[in-house]
Amino acid sequence: MILKGKKALVVGVANKRSIAWGIAQSFAREGAELCLTYQNERLEKNVKELAETLPGTRVEACDVMVDGQVGALAGRLKEWGGLDILVHAVAFARTEDLAGDFRNVPLEGWHTALDVSAYSLIALARAMAPLMEGRAGGGSVMSLTFLGAVRAVPNYNIMGVAKAALEASTRYLAADLGPKNIRVNAISAGPVRTLSAAGVTGFARMLEEVENRAPLRRNIDQGQVGDTASFLASDLSRGVTGQVIYVDSGYHIVGI
Ligand code: 1JT
């Protein structure tokens, strides 16, 4: 029970396949008190039904792209008694910008992907940092990234640029919030079948590639990401900040 007595906010649960849901389940098993958010009415029922399976879990509305909703959430969490852990598992890009020639991405597609997928981490960290300050063991912020941030992965395109911005933001936030004893890290997950991945061009090939070439010769699942998230959320990782930790069966270390 490495998270006993800690309060965690998990942003980005859409359904039972969400990586954020794997993280929430691992946190609950390790004794954390949870707050999940839903983006809109379409996802509200899903998230509330999932939350009911983890007794004591709070559910709040928060669309990170709607002005004022992040600040309003911070206000409600202050009354909850503050926060120890923040998980950002939010990303979006237009389908038409996740395929084809990268050079054709229009400014609109750039803005959408970077605003939703990278700026939202900064907005959430800024709003939640005051709730994490001065807590026993300090605070832990984490987000999810993908290999396409540091390699040109076919079709990942603008999301690769957005994830590169997210990883750089992780380092700047770590430098910024370190003096307040708040750590900021990212988990680079291998490909996982989620709602986001559904229908993405070349996704099935990516799963096959990992199975054939990764050192561990298997794909990862939400539970493996969840358990690394529990490590990053816990005092076991108190010396770790500004890092990108790969949960990818070792895929990214392989040359040929
Ligand atoms: C988004 C989507 C972010 C899919 C994502 C993502 N991060 C990882 N994936 C899965 C993926 C996507 C592609 C890929 C490999 C893995 C879709 C919605 C927007 C946010 O290329 C081979 C394109």
PDB file of C-alpha atoms and ligand atoms in Angstrom:
ATOM      1  CA  MET A   1       0.000   0.000   0.000  1.00  0.00           C
ATOM      2  CA  ILE A   2       2.540   2.590  -1.161  1.00  0.00           C
ATOM      3  CA  LEU A   3      -0.070   5.368  -1.678  1.00  0.00           C
ATOM      4  CA  LYS A   4      -1.919   5.136   1.660  1.00  0.00           C
ATOM      5  CA  GLY A   5      -3.142   8.552   2.844  1.00  0.00           C
ATOM      6  CA  LYS A   6      -2.522  10.201  -0.554  1.00  0.00           C
ATOM      7  CA  LYS A   7      -5.130  12.006  -2.633  1.00  0.00           C
ATOM      8  CA  ALA A   8      -4.948  11.622  -6.411  1.00  0.00           C
ATOM      9  CA  LEU A   9      -6.625  13.486  -9.283  1.00  0.00           C
ATOM     10  CA  VAL A  10      -6.788  11.464 -12.514  1.00  0.00           C
ATOM     11  CA  VAL A  11      -7.784  13.391 -15.641  1.00  0.00           C
ATOM     12  CA  GLY A  12      -8.411  11.445 -18.849  1.00  0.00           C
ATOM     13  CA  VAL A  13     -10.625   8.448 -18.094  1.00  0.00           C
ATOM     14  CA  ALA A  14     -13.012   7.843 -21.008  1.00  0.00           C
ATOM     15  CA  ASN A  15     -13.849   4.137 -20.611  1.00  0.00           C
ATOM     16  CA  LYS A  16     -12.560   0.856 -19.165  1.00  0.00           C
ATOM     17  CA  ARG A  17      -9.795   0.640 -21.771  1.00  0.00           C
ATOM     18  CA  SER A  18      -8.347   4.069 -20.927  1.00  0.00           C
ATOM     19  CA  ILE A  19      -4.742   4.090 -19.716  1.00  0.00           C
ATOM     20  CA  ALA A  20      -5.974   6.561 -17.081  1.00  0.00           C
ATOM     21  CA  TRP A  21      -8.345   3.871 -15.798  1.00  0.00           C
ATOM     22  CA  GLY A  22      -5.423   1.411 -15.466  1.00  0.00           C
ATOM     23  CA  ILE A  23      -3.647   4.086 -13.430  1.00  0.00           C
ATOM     24  CA  ALA A  24      -6.723   4.744 -11.256  1.00  0.00           C
ATOM     25  CA  GLN A  25      -7.086   1.031 -10.470  1.00  0.00           C
ATOM     26  CA  SER A  26      -3.410   0.707  -9.514  1.00  0.00           C
ATOM     27  CA  PHE A  27      -3.635   3.815  -7.294  1.00  0.00           C
ATOM     28  CA  ALA A  28      -6.760   2.431  -5.567  1.00  0.00           C
ATOM     29  CA  ARG A  29      -5.076  -0.932  -4.932  1.00  0.00           C
ATOM     30  CA  GLU A  30      -2.146   0.955  -3.366  1.00  0.00           C
ATOM     31  CA  GLY A  31      -4.469   2.777  -0.975  1.00  0.00           C
ATOM     32  CA  ALA A  32      -4.888   6.216  -2.603  1.00  0.00           C
ATOM     33  CA  GLU A  33      -8.099   8.244  -2.382  1.00  0.00           C
ATOM     34  CA  LEU A  34      -9.215   9.100  -5.916  1.00  0.00           C
ATOM     35  CA  CYS A  35     -10.924  11.851  -7.831  1.00  0.00           C
ATOM     36  CA  LEU A  36     -11.757  11.126 -11.490  1.00  0.00           C
ATOM     37  CA  THR A  37     -12.984  13.693 -13.987  1.00  0.00           C
ATOM     38  CA  TYR A  38     -15.160  13.427 -17.083  1.00  0.00           C
ATOM     39  CA  GLN A  39     -14.871  15.710 -20.075  1.00  0.00           C
ATOM     40  CA  ASN A  40     -18.557  16.020 -21.001  1.00  0.00           C
ATOM     41  CA  GLU A  41     -22.052  14.518 -20.598  1.00  0.00           C
ATOM     42  CA  ARG A  42     -21.226  11.911 -23.235  1.00  0.00           C
ATOM     43  CA  LEU A  43     -18.567  10.397 -20.944  1.00  0.00           C
ATOM     44  CA  GLU A  44     -20.208  11.175 -17.581  1.00  0.00           C
ATOM     45  CA  LYS A  45     -22.104   7.858 -17.262  1.00  0.00           C
ATOM     46  CA  ASN A  46     -19.018   5.767 -18.199  1.00  0.00           C
ATOM     47  CA  VAL A  47     -16.802   7.483 -15.661  1.00  0.00           C
ATOM     48  CA  LYS A  48     -19.430   7.381 -12.882  1.00  0.00           C
ATOM     49  CA  GLU A  49     -20.013   3.645 -13.439  1.00  0.00           C
ATOM     50  CA  LEU A  50     -16.275   2.951 -13.338  1.00  0.00           C
ATOM     51  CA  ALA A  51     -15.830   5.112 -10.225  1.00  0.00           C
ATOM     52  CA  GLU A  52     -18.530   3.075  -8.432  1.00  0.00           C
ATOM     53  CA  THR A  53     -16.256   0.022  -8.649  1.00  0.00           C
ATOM     54  CA  LEU A  54     -13.634   1.856  -6.524  1.00  0.00           C
ATOM     55  CA  PRO A  55     -15.435   2.742  -3.270  1.00  0.00           C
ATOM     56  CA  GLY A  56     -14.959   6.305  -2.004  1.00  0.00           C
ATOM     57  CA  THR A  57     -13.947   7.662  -5.413  1.00  0.00           C
ATOM     58  CA  ARG A  58     -15.060  11.208  -6.206  1.00  0.00           C
ATOM     59  CA  VAL A  59     -16.163  12.267  -9.684  1.00  0.00           C
ATOM     60  CA  GLU A  60     -15.996  15.844 -10.983  1.00  0.00           C
ATOM     61  CA  ALA A  61     -16.696  17.506 -14.331  1.00  0.00           C
ATOM     62  CA  CYS A  62     -13.683  19.075 -16.050  1.00  0.00           C
ATOM     63  CA  ASP A  63     -13.026  19.871 -19.684  1.00  0.00           C
ATOM     64  CA  VAL A  64      -9.440  21.153 -19.686  1.00  0.00           C
ATOM     65  CA  MET A  65     -10.187  23.190 -22.824  1.00  0.00           C
ATOM     66  CA  VAL A  66     -13.037  25.188 -21.290  1.00  0.00           C
ATOM     67  CA  ASP A  67     -11.886  28.402 -19.673  1.00  0.00           C
ATOM     68  CA  GLY A  68     -12.386  28.359 -15.927  1.00  0.00           C
ATOM     69  CA  GLN A  69     -13.121  24.643 -15.501  1.00  0.00           C
ATOM     70  CA  VAL A  70      -9.592  23.776 -14.319  1.00  0.00           C
ATOM     71  CA  GLY A  71      -9.636  26.604 -11.775  1.00  0.00           C
ATOM     72  CA  ALA A  72     -13.129  25.613 -10.596  1.00  0.00           C
ATOM     73  CA  LEU A  73     -11.943  22.018 -10.123  1.00  0.00           C
ATOM     74  CA  ALA A  74      -8.974  23.229  -8.061  1.00  0.00           C
ATOM     75  CA  GLY A  75     -11.416  25.120  -5.815  1.00  0.00           C
ATOM     76  CA  ARG A  76     -13.501  21.969  -5.197  1.00  0.00           C
ATOM     77  CA  LEU A  77     -10.365  19.889  -4.509  1.00  0.00           C
ATOM     78  CA  LYS A  78      -9.158  22.413  -1.961  1.00  0.00           C
ATOM     79  CA  GLU A  79     -12.310  21.666   0.038  1.00  0.00           C
ATOM     80  CA  TRP A  80     -11.554  17.944  -0.420  1.00  0.00           C
ATOM     81  CA  GLY A  81      -8.364  18.548   1.592  1.00  0.00           C
ATOM     82  CA  GLY A  82      -5.709  19.261  -1.061  1.00  0.00           C
ATOM     83  CA  LEU A  83      -3.866  16.976  -3.432  1.00  0.00           C
ATOM     84  CA  ASP A  84      -0.732  14.790  -3.539  1.00  0.00           C
ATOM     85  CA  ILE A  85      -0.907  13.330  -7.051  1.00  0.00           C
ATOM     86  CA  LEU A  86      -1.975  14.693 -10.449  1.00  0.00           C
ATOM     87  CA  VAL A  87      -2.283  12.480 -13.546  1.00  0.00           C
ATOM     88  CA  HIS A  88      -2.670  14.101 -16.956  1.00  0.00           C
ATOM     89  CA  ALA A  89      -3.833  11.532 -19.530  1.00  0.00           C
ATOM     90  CA  VAL A  90      -5.370  13.841 -22.096  1.00  0.00           C
ATOM     91  CA  ALA A  91      -4.587  14.123 -25.810  1.00  0.00           C
ATOM     92  CA  PHE A  92      -6.380  15.000 -29.000  1.00  0.00           C
ATOM     93  CA  ALA A  93      -5.602  15.604 -32.650  1.00  0.00           C
ATOM     94  CA  ARG A  94      -7.894  15.719 -35.666  1.00  0.00           C
ATOM     95  CA  THR A  95      -8.075  12.346 -37.470  1.00  0.00           C
ATOM     96  CA  GLU A  96      -7.013  13.963 -40.744  1.00  0.00           C
ATOM     97  CA  ASP A  97      -3.806  15.181 -39.066  1.00  0.00           C
ATOM     98  CA  LEU A  98      -2.812  11.653 -37.933  1.00  0.00           C
ATOM     99  CA  ALA A  99      -2.063  10.308 -41.388  1.00  0.00           C
ATOM    100  CA  GLY A 100      -0.521  11.365 -44.663  1.00  0.00           C
ATOM    101  CA  ASP A 101       2.356  13.755 -45.259  1.00  0.00           C
ATOM    102  CA  PHE A 102       3.417  15.625 -42.110  1.00  0.00           C
ATOM    103  CA  ARG A 103       4.295  18.781 -44.054  1.00  0.00           C
ATOM    104  CA  ASN A 104       0.630  19.285 -44.941  1.00  0.00           C
ATOM    105  CA  VAL A 105      -0.520  19.856 -41.362  1.00  0.00           C
ATOM    106  CA  PRO A 106      -2.445  23.143 -41.254  1.00  0.00           C
ATOM    107  CA  LEU A 107      -2.015  25.701 -38.445  1.00  0.00           C
ATOM    108  CA  GLU A 108      -5.470  24.778 -37.122  1.00  0.00           C
ATOM    109  CA  GLY A 109      -4.376  21.135 -36.659  1.00  0.00           C
ATOM    110  CA  TRP A 110      -1.173  22.273 -34.952  1.00  0.00           C
ATOM    111  CA  HIS A 111      -3.106  24.471 -32.513  1.00  0.00           C
ATOM    112  CA  THR A 112      -5.656  21.783 -31.669  1.00  0.00           C
ATOM    113  CA  ALA A 113      -3.072  19.080 -30.964  1.00  0.00           C
ATOM    114  CA  LEU A 114      -0.695  21.280 -28.950  1.00  0.00           C
ATOM    115  CA  ASP A 115      -3.401  23.126 -26.975  1.00  0.00           C
ATOM    116  CA  VAL A 116      -5.287  20.011 -25.899  1.00  0.00           C
ATOM    117  CA  SER A 117      -2.337  17.640 -25.510  1.00  0.00           C
ATOM    118  CA  ALA A 118       0.466  19.848 -24.141  1.00  0.00           C
ATOM    119  CA  TYR A 119      -0.816  23.188 -22.831  1.00  0.00           C
ATOM    120  CA  SER A 120      -3.422  21.408 -20.683  1.00  0.00           C
ATOM    121  CA  LEU A 121      -0.603  19.883 -18.577  1.00  0.00           C
ATOM    122  CA  ILE A 122       0.733  23.353 -17.814  1.00  0.00           C
ATOM    123  CA  ALA A 123      -2.761  24.648 -16.963  1.00  0.00           C
ATOM    124  CA  LEU A 124      -3.487  21.694 -14.648  1.00  0.00           C
ATOM    125  CA  ALA A 125      -0.075  21.800 -12.948  1.00  0.00           C
ATOM    126  CA  ARG A 126      -0.390  25.566 -12.348  1.00  0.00           C
ATOM    127  CA  ALA A 127      -3.875  25.215 -10.840  1.00  0.00           C
ATOM    128  CA  MET A 128      -3.080  22.174  -8.677  1.00  0.00           C
ATOM    129  CA  ALA A 129       0.423  23.136  -7.444  1.00  0.00           C
ATOM    130  CA  PRO A 130      -0.936  25.323  -4.596  1.00  0.00           C
ATOM    131  CA  LEU A 131      -2.929  22.292  -3.344  1.00  0.00           C
ATOM    132  CA  MET A 132       0.239  20.172  -3.323  1.00  0.00           C
ATOM    133  CA  GLU A 133       2.553  22.639  -1.633  1.00  0.00           C
ATOM    134  CA  GLY A 134       3.776  21.788   1.843  1.00  0.00           C
ATOM    135  CA  ARG A 135       2.318  18.278   1.936  1.00  0.00           C
ATOM    136  CA  ALA A 136       4.128  15.372   3.591  1.00  0.00           C
ATOM    137  CA  GLY A 137       6.160  13.660   0.881  1.00  0.00           C
ATOM    138  CA  GLY A 138       5.590  16.537  -1.564  1.00  0.00           C
ATOM    139  CA  GLY A 139       3.549  16.355  -4.763  1.00  0.00           C
ATOM    140  CA  SER A 140       3.783  14.171  -7.854  1.00  0.00           C
ATOM    141  CA  VAL A 141       2.581  15.225 -11.305  1.00  0.00           C
ATOM    142  CA  MET A 142       2.712  12.884 -14.273  1.00  0.00           C
ATOM    143  CA  SER A 143       1.546  12.710 -17.855  1.00  0.00           C
ATOM    144  CA  LEU A 144       1.491  10.191 -20.693  1.00  0.00           C
ATOM    145  CA  THR A 145       3.619  10.386 -23.787  1.00  0.00           C
ATOM    146  CA  PHE A 146       4.624   8.225 -26.745  1.00  0.00           C
ATOM    147  CA  LEU A 147       7.789   7.353 -28.671  1.00  0.00           C
ATOM    148  CA  GLY A 148       6.599   9.548 -31.554  1.00  0.00           C
ATOM    149  CA  ALA A 149       7.808  12.522 -29.462  1.00  0.00           C
ATOM    150  CA  VAL A 150      11.452  11.580 -30.100  1.00  0.00           C
ATOM    151  CA  ARG A 151      11.286   9.465 -33.292  1.00  0.00           C
ATOM    152  CA  ALA A 152       9.490  10.008 -36.570  1.00  0.00           C
ATOM    153  CA  VAL A 153       6.787   7.330 -36.228  1.00  0.00           C
ATOM    154  CA  PRO A 154       4.747   7.019 -39.450  1.00  0.00           C
ATOM    155  CA  ASN A 155       1.278   8.642 -39.136  1.00  0.00           C
ATOM    156  CA  TYR A 156       1.791   9.897 -35.568  1.00  0.00           C
ATOM    157  CA  ASN A 157       2.696  13.210 -37.213  1.00  0.00           C
ATOM    158  CA  ILE A 158       1.383  16.269 -35.324  1.00  0.00           C
ATOM    159  CA  MET A 159       0.848  14.220 -32.135  1.00  0.00           C
ATOM    160  CA  GLY A 160       4.615  13.596 -32.144  1.00  0.00           C
ATOM    161  CA  VAL A 161       5.206  17.344 -32.075  1.00  0.00           C
ATOM    162  CA  ALA A 162       2.574  17.761 -29.339  1.00  0.00           C
ATOM    163  CA  LYS A 163       4.201  15.006 -27.257  1.00  0.00           C
ATOM    164  CA  ALA A 164       7.635  16.585 -27.773  1.00  0.00           C
ATOM    165  CA  ALA A 165       6.156  19.806 -26.347  1.00  0.00           C
ATOM    166  CA  LEU A 166       4.662  17.789 -23.484  1.00  0.00           C
ATOM    167  CA  GLU A 167       8.018  16.160 -22.674  1.00  0.00           C
ATOM    168  CA  ALA A 168       9.835  19.515 -22.760  1.00  0.00           C
ATOM    169  CA  SER A 169       7.086  21.000 -20.569  1.00  0.00           C
ATOM    170  CA  THR A 170       7.659  18.136 -18.125  1.00  0.00           C
ATOM    171  CA  ARG A 171      11.285  19.277 -17.721  1.00  0.00           C
ATOM    172  CA  TYR A 172      10.446  22.976 -17.367  1.00  0.00           C
ATOM    173  CA  LEU A 173       7.653  22.227 -14.878  1.00  0.00           C
ATOM    174  CA  ALA A 174      10.023  19.959 -12.927  1.00  0.00           C
ATOM    175  CA  ALA A 175      12.551  22.807 -12.682  1.00  0.00           C
ATOM    176  CA  ASP A 176       9.792  25.277 -11.781  1.00  0.00           C
ATOM    177  CA  LEU A 177       8.006  23.174  -9.136  1.00  0.00           C
ATOM    178  CA  GLY A 178      10.995  21.269  -7.706  1.00  0.00           C
ATOM    179  CA  PRO A 179      11.704  23.933  -5.061  1.00  0.00           C
ATOM    180  CA  LYS A 180       8.126  23.373  -3.799  1.00  0.00           C
ATOM    181  CA  ASN A 181       8.891  19.620  -3.519  1.00  0.00           C
ATOM    182  CA  ILE A 182       6.584  18.822  -6.432  1.00  0.00           C
ATOM    183  CA  ARG A 183       7.999  16.287  -8.898  1.00  0.00           C
ATOM    184  CA  VAL A 184       6.963  16.172 -12.560  1.00  0.00           C
ATOM    185  CA  ASN A 185       7.530  13.142 -14.792  1.00  0.00           C
ATOM    186  CA  ALA A 186       6.109  11.458 -17.881  1.00  0.00           C
ATOM    187  CA  ILE A 187       5.429   7.841 -18.791  1.00  0.00           C
ATOM    188  CA  SER A 188       6.106   6.905 -22.401  1.00  0.00           C
ATOM    189  CA  ALA A 189       3.727   3.998 -22.975  1.00  0.00           C
ATOM    190  CA  GLY A 190       4.012   1.496 -25.797  1.00  0.00           C
ATOM    191  CA  PRO A 191       0.965   1.209 -28.084  1.00  0.00           C
ATOM    192  CA  VAL A 192      -2.201   0.096 -26.239  1.00  0.00           C
ATOM    193  CA  ARG A 193      -5.655  -0.546 -27.729  1.00  0.00           C
ATOM    194  CA  THR A 194      -7.726   2.352 -26.358  1.00  0.00           C
ATOM    195  CA  LEU A 195     -10.486   4.605 -27.663  1.00  0.00           C
ATOM    196  CA  SER A 196      -7.776   7.014 -28.908  1.00  0.00           C
ATOM    197  CA  ALA A 197      -5.972   4.255 -30.799  1.00  0.00           C
ATOM    198  CA  ALA A 198      -9.161   2.906 -32.423  1.00  0.00           C
ATOM    199  CA  GLY A 199      -9.118   3.413 -36.154  1.00  0.00           C
ATOM    200  CA  VAL A 200      -5.663   5.011 -36.207  1.00  0.00           C
ATOM    201  CA  THR A 201      -3.841   4.228 -39.457  1.00  0.00           C
ATOM    202  CA  GLY A 202      -1.029   1.756 -38.885  1.00  0.00           C
ATOM    203  CA  PHE A 203      -1.865   1.053 -35.255  1.00  0.00           C
ATOM    204  CA  ALA A 204      -2.244  -2.724 -35.695  1.00  0.00           C
ATOM    205  CA  ARG A 205       1.161  -2.801 -37.430  1.00  0.00           C
ATOM    206  CA  MET A 206       2.694  -0.995 -34.483  1.00  0.00           C
ATOM    207  CA  LEU A 207       1.360  -3.660 -32.043  1.00  0.00           C
ATOM    208  CA  GLU A 208       2.779  -6.409 -34.260  1.00  0.00           C
ATOM    209  CA  GLU A 209       6.138  -4.636 -34.493  1.00  0.00           C
ATOM    210  CA  VAL A 210       6.456  -4.417 -30.688  1.00  0.00           C
ATOM    211  CA  GLU A 211       5.585  -8.100 -30.296  1.00  0.00           C
ATOM    212  CA  ASN A 212       8.224  -9.092 -32.855  1.00  0.00           C
ATOM    213  CA  ARG A 213      11.059  -6.716 -31.936  1.00  0.00           C
ATOM    214  CA  ALA A 214      10.762  -5.440 -28.356  1.00  0.00           C
ATOM    215  CA  PRO A 215      13.234  -7.077 -25.928  1.00  0.00           C
ATOM    216  CA  LEU A 216      10.304  -8.551 -23.955  1.00  0.00           C
ATOM    217  CA  ARG A 217       8.538  -9.733 -27.177  1.00  0.00           C
ATOM    218  CA  ARG A 218       5.113  -8.668 -25.966  1.00  0.00           C
ATOM    219  CA  ASN A 219       2.848  -5.644 -25.894  1.00  0.00           C
ATOM    220  CA  ILE A 220       2.143  -3.731 -22.717  1.00  0.00           C
ATOM    221  CA  ASP A 221      -1.212  -3.178 -21.047  1.00  0.00           C
ATOM    222  CA  GLN A 222      -2.918  -0.509 -18.944  1.00  0.00           C
ATOM    223  CA  GLY A 223      -1.987  -2.339 -15.712  1.00  0.00           C
ATOM    224  CA  GLN A 224       1.732  -2.062 -16.437  1.00  0.00           C
ATOM    225  CA  VAL A 225       1.434   1.681 -17.020  1.00  0.00           C
ATOM    226  CA  GLY A 226      -0.668   1.917 -13.837  1.00  0.00           C
ATOM    227  CA  ASP A 227       1.987   0.237 -11.711  1.00  0.00           C
ATOM    228  CA  THR A 228       4.763   2.524 -12.996  1.00  0.00           C
ATOM    229  CA  ALA A 229       2.430   5.449 -12.280  1.00  0.00           C
ATOM    230  CA  SER A 230       2.045   4.173  -8.690  1.00  0.00           C
ATOM    231  CA  PHE A 231       5.841   4.155  -8.361  1.00  0.00           C
ATOM    232  CA  LEU A 232       6.052   7.735  -9.680  1.00  0.00           C
ATOM    233  CA  ALA A 233       3.211   8.819  -7.384  1.00  0.00           C
ATOM    234  CA  SER A 234       4.790   7.245  -4.307  1.00  0.00           C
ATOM    235  CA  ASP A 235       7.679   8.191  -2.053  1.00  0.00           C
ATOM    236  CA  LEU A 236       9.671   5.335  -3.645  1.00  0.00           C
ATOM    237  CA  SER A 237      10.451   7.768  -6.507  1.00  0.00           C
ATOM    238  CA  ARG A 238      11.195  10.779  -4.257  1.00  0.00           C
ATOM    239  CA  GLY A 239      14.545  11.332  -6.030  1.00  0.00           C
ATOM    240  CA  VAL A 240      13.065  11.263  -9.545  1.00  0.00           C
ATOM    241  CA  THR A 241      11.858  14.353 -11.401  1.00  0.00           C
ATOM    242  CA  GLY A 242      11.877  15.671 -14.973  1.00  0.00           C
ATOM    243  CA  GLN A 243      12.106  12.147 -16.380  1.00  0.00           C
ATOM    244  CA  VAL A 244      10.418  10.245 -19.166  1.00  0.00           C
ATOM    245  CA  ILE A 245      10.069   6.603 -18.111  1.00  0.00           C
ATOM    246  CA  TYR A 246       9.379   4.088 -20.885  1.00  0.00           C
ATOM    247  CA  VAL A 247       6.802   1.342 -20.284  1.00  0.00           C
ATOM    248  CA  ASP A 248       7.154  -0.265 -23.694  1.00  0.00           C
ATOM    249  CA  SER A 249       8.649  -3.765 -23.226  1.00  0.00           C
ATOM    250  CA  GLY A 250      11.989  -2.076 -24.029  1.00  0.00           C
ATOM    251  CA  TYR A 251      10.991  -1.332 -27.646  1.00  0.00           C
ATOM    252  CA  HIS A 252      12.682   2.084 -27.808  1.00  0.00           C
ATOM    253  CA  ILE A 253      16.193   0.753 -26.981  1.00  0.00           C
ATOM    254  CA  VAL A 254      16.417  -1.501 -30.022  1.00  0.00           C
ATOM    255  CA  GLY A 255      18.446  -0.454 -33.093  1.00  0.00           C
ATOM    256  CA  ILE A 256      17.795  -3.066 -35.768  1.00  0.00           C
TER     257      ILE A 256
HETATM  258  C1  1JT B   1      -3.923  10.463 -29.688  1.00  0.00           C
HETATM  259  C2  1JT B   1      -4.384   9.430 -30.508  1.00  0.00           C
HETATM  260  C3  1JT B   1      -2.784  10.288 -28.922  1.00  0.00           C
HETATM  261  C4  1JT B   1      -3.693   8.253 -30.553  1.00  0.00           C
HETATM  262  C5  1JT B   1      -2.554   8.086 -29.787  1.00  0.00           C
HETATM  263  C6  1JT B   1      -2.096   9.098 -28.979  1.00  0.00           C
HETATM  264  N1  1JT B   1      -0.969   8.662 -28.357  1.00  0.00           N
HETATM  265  C7  1JT B   1      -0.737   7.419 -28.772  1.00  0.00           C
HETATM  266  N2  1JT B   1      -1.693   7.056 -29.643  1.00  0.00           N
HETATM  267  C8  1JT B   1      -1.780   5.793 -30.328  1.00  0.00           C
HETATM  268  C9  1JT B   1      -1.038   5.817 -31.624  1.00  0.00           C
HETATM  269  C10 1JT B   1      -1.431   6.651 -32.646  1.00  0.00           C
HETATM  270  C11 1JT B   1      -0.748   6.642 -33.866  1.00  0.00           C
HETATM  271  C12 1JT B   1       0.316   5.799 -34.046  1.00  0.00           C
HETATM  272  C13 1JT B   1       0.693   4.971 -33.034  1.00  0.00           C
HETATM  273  C14 1JT B   1       0.018   4.998 -31.825  1.00  0.00           C
HETATM  274  C15 1JT B   1      -5.594   9.581 -31.358  1.00  0.00           C
HETATM  275  C16 1JT B   1      -6.450  10.749 -30.954  1.00  0.00           C
HETATM  276  C17 1JT B   1      -5.622  11.960 -30.706  1.00  0.00           C
HETATM  277  C18 1JT B   1      -4.651  11.741 -29.568  1.00  0.00           C
HETATM  278  O1  1JT B   1       0.957   5.847 -35.249  1.00  0.00           O
HETATM  279  C19 1JT B   1       1.542   4.683 -35.720  1.00  0.00           C
HETATM  280  C20 1JT B   1      -1.180   7.560 -34.974  1.00  0.00           C
END
